[in-house]
Amino acid sequence: MKPSVLLVEDEAALVTLLGYNLEKAGFEVRAALDGEEALTMLAERLPDLVVLDWMLPKVSGLEVCRQIRRGKATAGLPIVMLTARGDEDDRLRGLETGADDYVTKPFSPKELIARIRAVLRRARPSTSADTLVFADVRMDLAAHRVTRNDREVHLGPTEFRLLRHFMESPGRVFSREQILDSVWGPDSYVEPRTVDVHIRRLRKALNGANAADLVRTVRAAGYALDRPSAPLDAAD
Ligand code: CA
């Protein structure tokens, strides 16, 4: 099946150019000309990835990005942002808000397609919709069962949701606020520190006595699920 891309861009000439090149590269493309249309289209059908322009009429790219990350169905949707040249702040804010990557204008269609492919590769950890796999961890969503290296891992409901959230976007760094939004819901009144408590429990259950730590603490930023690059640091 062709991977599908929702292209959100208000510049008609760019939509035509990118649409043509993406289709030639084997993608199925739909386009939205503003943020509002993009959100409507996402509610109708989920693509495999969104290419999102930063500067959009009606609802800004930043706001679309935020809403995608907040939505239950769309929280794990990969996003590649298009930003204006030199707009370092926009870029950082975009990544903070949850974009997976960005391409700076002007760019070649070839460059964008390479980024899209890389993001899609990272975003596809599962073997089927019901099972998530990362490293030696297997998550059977239907049976609510987690194993690591074939050993059963017992998780509380919050740790289960937390792990699922990480396993849907391995390698991606989530801030405590983003984790709260996705795992507890945007309307919860839970303190960011609560995330640390559940991360600790998740690590304990997942790592057992001596397995390598798959949860990476990113100083001042948050947490990510990653393959350990160095032996486990016993501290956290
Ligand atoms: Ca634009």
JSON list of N, CA, C and O and ligand atoms in Angstrom, two decimals, residues 9-11 53-57 105, ligand 1:
[
{"chain": "A", "resi": 9, "resn": "GLU", "atom": "N", "xyz": [-0.25, 23.37, 3.04]},
{"chain": "A", "resi": 9, "resn": "GLU", "atom": "CA", "xyz": [0.53, 24.50, 2.51]},
{"chain": "A", "resi": 9, "resn": "GLU", "atom": "C", "xyz": [-0.41, 25.40, 1.74]},
{"chain": "A", "resi": 9, "resn": "GLU", "atom": "O", "xyz": [-1.25, 24.93, 0.98]},
{"chain": "A", "resi": 10, "resn": "ASP", "atom": "N", "xyz": [-0.28, 26.71, 1.97]},
{"chain": "A", "resi": 10, "resn": "ASP", "atom": "CA", "xyz": [-1.20, 27.64, 1.30]},
{"chain": "A", "resi": 10, "resn": "ASP", "atom": "C", "xyz": [-0.67, 28.18, -0.02]},
{"chain": "A", "resi": 10, "resn": "ASP", "atom": "O", "xyz": [-1.39, 28.86, -0.74]},
{"chain": "A", "resi": 11, "resn": "GLU", "atom": "N", "xyz": [0.60, 27.90, -0.32]},
{"chain": "A", "resi": 11, "resn": "GLU", "atom": "CA", "xyz": [1.14, 28.38, -1.59]},
{"chain": "A", "resi": 11, "resn": "GLU", "atom": "C", "xyz": [0.83, 27.36, -2.68]},
{"chain": "A", "resi": 11, "resn": "GLU", "atom": "O", "xyz": [1.42, 26.28, -2.72]},
{"chain": "A", "resi": 53, "resn": "ASP", "atom": "N", "xyz": [3.19, 23.29, 6.78]},
{"chain": "A", "resi": 53, "resn": "ASP", "atom": "CA", "xyz": [3.84, 24.59, 6.66]},
{"chain": "A", "resi": 53, "resn": "ASP", "atom": "C", "xyz": [3.61, 25.39, 7.93]},
{"chain": "A", "resi": 53, "resn": "ASP", "atom": "O", "xyz": [2.55, 25.30, 8.56]},
{"chain": "A", "resi": 54, "resn": "TRP", "atom": "N", "xyz": [4.62, 26.14, 8.32]},
{"chain": "A", "resi": 54, "resn": "TRP", "atom": "CA", "xyz": [4.53, 26.94, 9.54]},
{"chain": "A", "resi": 54, "resn": "TRP", "atom": "C", "xyz": [3.57, 28.11, 9.39]},
{"chain": "A", "resi": 54, "resn": "TRP", "atom": "O", "xyz": [2.74, 28.39, 10.25]},
{"chain": "A", "resi": 55, "resn": "MET", "atom": "N", "xyz": [3.69, 28.82, 8.24]},
{"chain": "A", "resi": 55, "resn": "MET", "atom": "CA", "xyz": [2.88, 30.01, 8.02]},
{"chain": "A", "resi": 55, "resn": "MET", "atom": "C", "xyz": [1.63, 29.62, 7.24]},
{"chain": "A", "resi": 55, "resn": "MET", "atom": "O", "xyz": [1.70, 29.31, 6.06]},
{"chain": "A", "resi": 56, "resn": "LEU", "atom": "N", "xyz": [0.51, 29.63, 7.92]},
{"chain": "A", "resi": 56, "resn": "LEU", "atom": "CA", "xyz": [-0.74, 29.24, 7.29]},
{"chain": "A", "resi": 56, "resn": "LEU", "atom": "C", "xyz": [-1.84, 30.23, 7.66]},
{"chain": "A", "resi": 56, "resn": "LEU", "atom": "O", "xyz": [-1.83, 30.77, 8.76]},
{"chain": "A", "resi": 57, "resn": "PRO", "atom": "N", "xyz": [-2.78, 30.46, 6.75]},
{"chain": "A", "resi": 57, "resn": "PRO", "atom": "CA", "xyz": [-3.92, 31.31, 7.13]},
{"chain": "A", "resi": 57, "resn": "PRO", "atom": "C", "xyz": [-4.87, 30.57, 8.08]},
{"chain": "A", "resi": 57, "resn": "PRO", "atom": "O", "xyz": [-4.82, 29.34, 8.17]},
{"chain": "A", "resi": 105, "resn": "LYS", "atom": "N", "xyz": [12.80, 26.32, 4.15]},
{"chain": "A", "resi": 105, "resn": "LYS", "atom": "CA", "xyz": [12.59, 26.86, 2.81]},
{"chain": "A", "resi": 105, "resn": "LYS", "atom": "C", "xyz": [13.75, 27.77, 2.42]},
{"chain": "A", "resi": 105, "resn": "LYS", "atom": "O", "xyz": [14.22, 28.51, 3.27]},
{"chain": "B", "resi": 1, "resn": "CA", "atom": "CA", "xyz": [2.68, 29.31, 3.87]}
]
